[in-house]
Amino acid sequence: MGSSGMKPLEENAKPPPPPPSSSFSENWKERILIPTLLAGISGGGVGLVSKHRKVHGLANISTTYATNFSIVTGCYCGAREFVRVVRKSEPDDLVNSAVAGFGSGALLGRLQGGQFGAYRYSVIFAVVGTAVDFATIKLRPALSNFKESIFKEKEKKPSWLKLPEWSPIQVLDEEALAAKEAREKELFARRALGKLSKEES
């Protein structure tokens, strides 16, 4: 009665589902937000040296450049991630970059320059976006090695900020701090005796 009504555990057990591919929201800060913020900062820097700053004003032209750079980068990075999710490909696939550059360039170019602007900007965005992504892929190992070497040097030398001997600002150890306090007490006593002797005379 007990064995006929119950099924063995092996029959009910299903194999675990395959691990889901990396979703759109997994690393969105690294792939969309940070590049957009960096583009806005660099756009503001370009606005600072722009030849139009005298005509339009430094604040206005810097803000305009920063906004435009951020919009372009945000659209491109968002389109690249959308293409990556739709194609179910790896994050470093350059086909994603080319398709996203073509699509976002066509959309933004159409808004700004009509049909001819859509053609022109789609090619420009595809080439520039793919080139930047290719350079980023090639430079990523060098930057990570550089970051690791900086942290390793910092671990080897606990006082990574060492002031020169001639600097008036010095970090004192226990003995030097005790000697300084003794000198200060002696100096204070001399000053107190000097004031007393002046008052008496």
Short mmCIF file of C-alpha atoms in Angstrom, two decimals:
data_model
loop_
_atom_site.label_atom_id
_atom_site.label_comp_id
_atom_site.label_asym_id
_atom_site.label_seq_id
_atom_site.Cartn_x
_atom_site.Cartn_y
_atom_site.Cartn_z
CA MET A 1 0.00 0.00 0.00
CA GLY A 2 2.77 2.42 0.85
CA SER A 3 5.06 1.54 -2.05
CA SER A 4 2.41 1.45 -4.80
CA GLY A 5 1.10 4.97 -4.07
CA MET A 6 4.48 6.70 -3.98
CA LYS A 7 6.72 7.24 -6.97
CA PRO A 8 10.46 6.96 -6.56
CA LEU A 9 12.39 10.20 -6.22
CA GLU A 10 14.40 9.53 -9.38
CA GLU A 11 11.31 9.68 -11.59
CA ASN A 12 10.14 13.04 -10.18
CA ALA A 13 13.55 14.65 -10.26
CA LYS A 14 14.13 16.86 -13.27
CA PRO A 15 17.54 17.94 -14.45
CA PRO A 16 18.47 21.44 -13.31
CA PRO A 17 17.68 24.17 -15.81
CA PRO A 18 20.61 25.43 -17.85
CA PRO A 19 22.24 28.56 -16.46
CA PRO A 20 20.65 31.64 -17.98
CA SER A 21 22.75 33.68 -20.33
CA SER A 22 23.96 36.97 -18.99
CA SER A 23 20.94 39.21 -18.83
CA PHE A 24 20.63 42.84 -19.81
CA SER A 25 20.51 44.10 -16.22
CA GLU A 26 23.55 42.14 -15.04
CA ASN A 27 26.35 44.67 -15.64
CA TRP A 28 24.45 47.68 -16.91
CA LYS A 29 26.52 50.09 -14.83
CA GLU A 30 29.76 48.96 -16.46
CA ARG A 31 28.32 48.75 -19.95
CA ILE A 32 25.95 51.74 -20.12
CA LEU A 33 26.13 54.12 -17.16
CA ILE A 34 29.89 54.49 -16.71
CA PRO A 35 30.63 55.05 -20.44
CA THR A 36 27.80 57.58 -20.59
CA LEU A 37 29.15 59.51 -17.60
CA LEU A 38 32.70 59.42 -18.99
CA ALA A 39 31.44 60.68 -22.34
CA GLY A 40 29.63 63.53 -20.60
CA ILE A 41 32.79 64.50 -18.74
CA SER A 42 34.87 64.36 -21.92
CA GLY A 43 32.19 66.36 -23.75
CA GLY A 44 32.42 69.05 -21.10
CA GLY A 45 36.20 69.07 -21.58
CA VAL A 46 35.80 69.44 -25.34
CA GLY A 47 33.42 72.32 -24.69
CA LEU A 48 36.10 74.03 -22.58
CA VAL A 49 38.48 74.17 -25.54
CA SER A 50 35.85 74.70 -28.24
CA LYS A 51 36.23 77.62 -30.62
CA HIS A 52 32.55 78.46 -30.03
CA ARG A 53 33.02 79.18 -26.31
CA LYS A 54 33.51 82.93 -26.89
CA VAL A 55 30.30 83.26 -28.90
CA HIS A 56 27.96 81.06 -26.85
CA GLY A 57 29.62 81.33 -23.44
CA LEU A 58 31.80 78.77 -21.72
CA ALA A 59 29.08 77.29 -19.50
CA ASN A 60 26.54 76.95 -22.31
CA ILE A 61 28.88 75.35 -24.82
CA SER A 62 30.38 72.97 -22.24
CA THR A 63 26.91 71.90 -21.14
CA THR A 64 25.81 71.41 -24.75
CA TYR A 65 28.82 69.27 -25.61
CA ALA A 66 28.50 67.23 -22.42
CA THR A 67 24.80 66.62 -23.06
CA ASN A 68 25.33 65.64 -26.70
CA PHE A 69 28.21 63.28 -25.91
CA SER A 70 26.14 61.67 -23.14
CA ILE A 71 23.10 61.22 -25.37
CA VAL A 72 25.13 59.69 -28.19
CA THR A 73 27.02 57.34 -25.87
CA GLY A 74 23.91 56.34 -23.93
CA CYS A 75 22.02 55.52 -27.14
CA TYR A 76 24.96 53.57 -28.56
CA CYS A 77 25.64 51.59 -25.37
CA GLY A 78 21.95 50.86 -24.85
CA ALA A 79 21.60 49.68 -28.45
CA ARG A 80 24.73 47.54 -28.13
CA GLU A 81 23.34 45.81 -25.05
CA PHE A 82 19.95 45.38 -26.71
CA VAL A 83 21.62 43.72 -29.71
CA ARG A 84 23.69 41.52 -27.39
CA VAL A 85 20.59 40.28 -25.57
CA VAL A 86 18.63 39.71 -28.78
CA ARG A 87 21.52 37.86 -30.45
CA LYS A 88 22.34 35.99 -27.21
CA SER A 89 26.02 36.67 -27.80
CA GLU A 90 29.03 37.46 -25.67
CA PRO A 91 29.58 41.02 -24.38
CA ASP A 92 32.81 41.45 -26.36
CA ASP A 93 31.33 40.50 -29.76
CA LEU A 94 32.19 43.28 -32.21
CA VAL A 95 29.19 42.47 -34.41
CA ASN A 96 27.03 43.85 -31.59
CA SER A 97 29.00 47.08 -31.75
CA ALA A 98 28.65 47.42 -35.52
CA VAL A 99 24.91 46.73 -35.52
CA ALA A 100 24.31 49.03 -32.55
CA GLY A 101 26.38 51.79 -34.11
CA PHE A 102 24.49 51.49 -37.37
CA GLY A 103 21.10 51.52 -35.65
CA SER A 104 21.74 54.29 -33.12
CA GLY A 105 23.53 56.40 -35.76
CA ALA A 106 20.61 56.02 -38.14
CA LEU A 107 18.11 57.02 -35.47
CA LEU A 108 20.03 60.03 -34.15
CA GLY A 109 21.12 61.07 -37.64
CA ARG A 110 17.54 60.95 -38.88
CA LEU A 111 16.46 63.18 -36.00
CA GLN A 112 19.18 65.70 -36.71
CA GLY A 113 19.82 65.66 -40.45
CA GLY A 114 17.00 63.90 -42.25
CA GLN A 115 17.49 60.92 -44.54
CA PHE A 116 21.01 61.89 -45.64
CA GLY A 117 22.00 62.42 -41.96
CA ALA A 118 20.72 58.92 -41.15
CA TYR A 119 23.03 57.36 -43.76
CA ARG A 120 26.02 59.44 -42.79
CA TYR A 121 25.67 59.05 -39.02
CA SER A 122 24.92 55.33 -39.20
CA VAL A 123 28.23 54.70 -40.94
CA ILE A 124 30.13 57.05 -38.61
CA PHE A 125 28.63 55.51 -35.45
CA ALA A 126 29.24 51.96 -36.66
CA VAL A 127 32.91 52.63 -37.49
CA VAL A 128 33.72 54.74 -34.43
CA GLY A 129 31.75 52.58 -31.98
CA THR A 130 33.32 49.37 -33.23
CA ALA A 131 36.80 50.93 -33.17
CA VAL A 132 36.35 52.15 -29.59
CA ASP A 133 35.04 48.76 -28.47
CA PHE A 134 37.94 46.99 -30.21
CA ALA A 135 40.45 49.30 -28.51
CA THR A 136 38.74 48.74 -25.17
CA ILE A 137 38.93 44.96 -25.59
CA LYS A 138 42.64 45.17 -26.45
CA LEU A 139 43.50 47.61 -23.64
CA ARG A 140 41.50 45.87 -20.88
CA PRO A 141 44.27 43.34 -19.93
CA ALA A 142 46.92 46.06 -19.82
CA LEU A 143 44.75 48.28 -17.61
CA SER A 144 43.93 45.42 -15.25
CA ASN A 145 47.65 44.54 -14.98
CA PHE A 146 48.46 48.18 -14.28
CA LYS A 147 45.77 48.34 -11.58
CA GLU A 148 47.03 45.13 -9.99
CA SER A 149 50.62 46.39 -9.97
CA ILE A 150 49.57 49.60 -8.24
CA PHE A 151 47.73 47.67 -5.53
CA LYS A 152 50.65 45.25 -5.08
CA GLU A 153 53.09 48.13 -4.62
CA LYS A 154 50.74 49.67 -2.10
CA GLU A 155 50.62 46.41 -0.13
CA LYS A 156 54.43 46.10 -0.13
CA LYS A 157 54.92 49.63 1.14
CA PRO A 158 52.41 50.39 3.89
CA SER A 159 53.30 54.08 3.81
CA TRP A 160 52.79 54.67 0.09
CA LEU A 161 52.71 58.42 0.69
CA LYS A 162 56.12 59.27 2.07
CA LEU A 163 56.98 62.89 2.66
CA PRO A 164 60.53 64.09 2.00
CA GLU A 165 62.90 64.73 4.90
CA TRP A 166 62.87 68.50 4.39
CA SER A 167 59.07 68.72 4.57
CA PRO A 168 57.71 70.55 7.63
CA ILE A 169 54.92 67.95 7.83
CA GLN A 170 56.28 64.72 9.28
CA VAL A 171 54.64 61.55 10.52
CA LEU A 172 56.18 60.79 13.91
CA ASP A 173 56.66 57.41 15.49
CA GLU A 174 56.20 56.80 19.26
CA GLU A 175 59.72 57.88 20.28
CA ALA A 176 59.73 61.03 18.18
CA LEU A 177 56.28 61.96 19.47
CA ALA A 178 57.41 61.54 23.11
CA ALA A 179 60.53 63.64 22.46
CA LYS A 180 58.39 66.36 20.85
CA GLU A 181 56.02 66.45 23.83
CA ALA A 182 59.00 66.72 26.23
CA ARG A 183 60.42 69.67 24.23
CA GLU A 184 57.03 71.37 24.24
CA LYS A 185 56.70 70.99 28.03
CA GLU A 186 60.20 72.38 28.53
CA LEU A 187 59.47 75.31 26.22
CA PHE A 188 56.18 75.99 28.01
CA ALA A 189 57.98 75.96 31.37
CA ARG A 190 60.61 78.44 30.11
CA ARG A 191 57.90 80.74 28.80
CA ALA A 192 55.98 80.56 32.08
CA LEU A 193 59.18 81.35 34.06
CA GLY A 194 59.99 84.18 31.66
CA LYS A 195 56.55 85.75 32.15
CA LEU A 196 56.84 85.42 35.96
CA SER A 197 60.26 87.05 36.02
CA LYS A 198 59.03 89.94 33.83
CA GLU A 199 56.02 90.47 36.10
CA GLU A 200 58.20 90.51 39.24
CA SER A 201 60.55 93.13 37.88
#
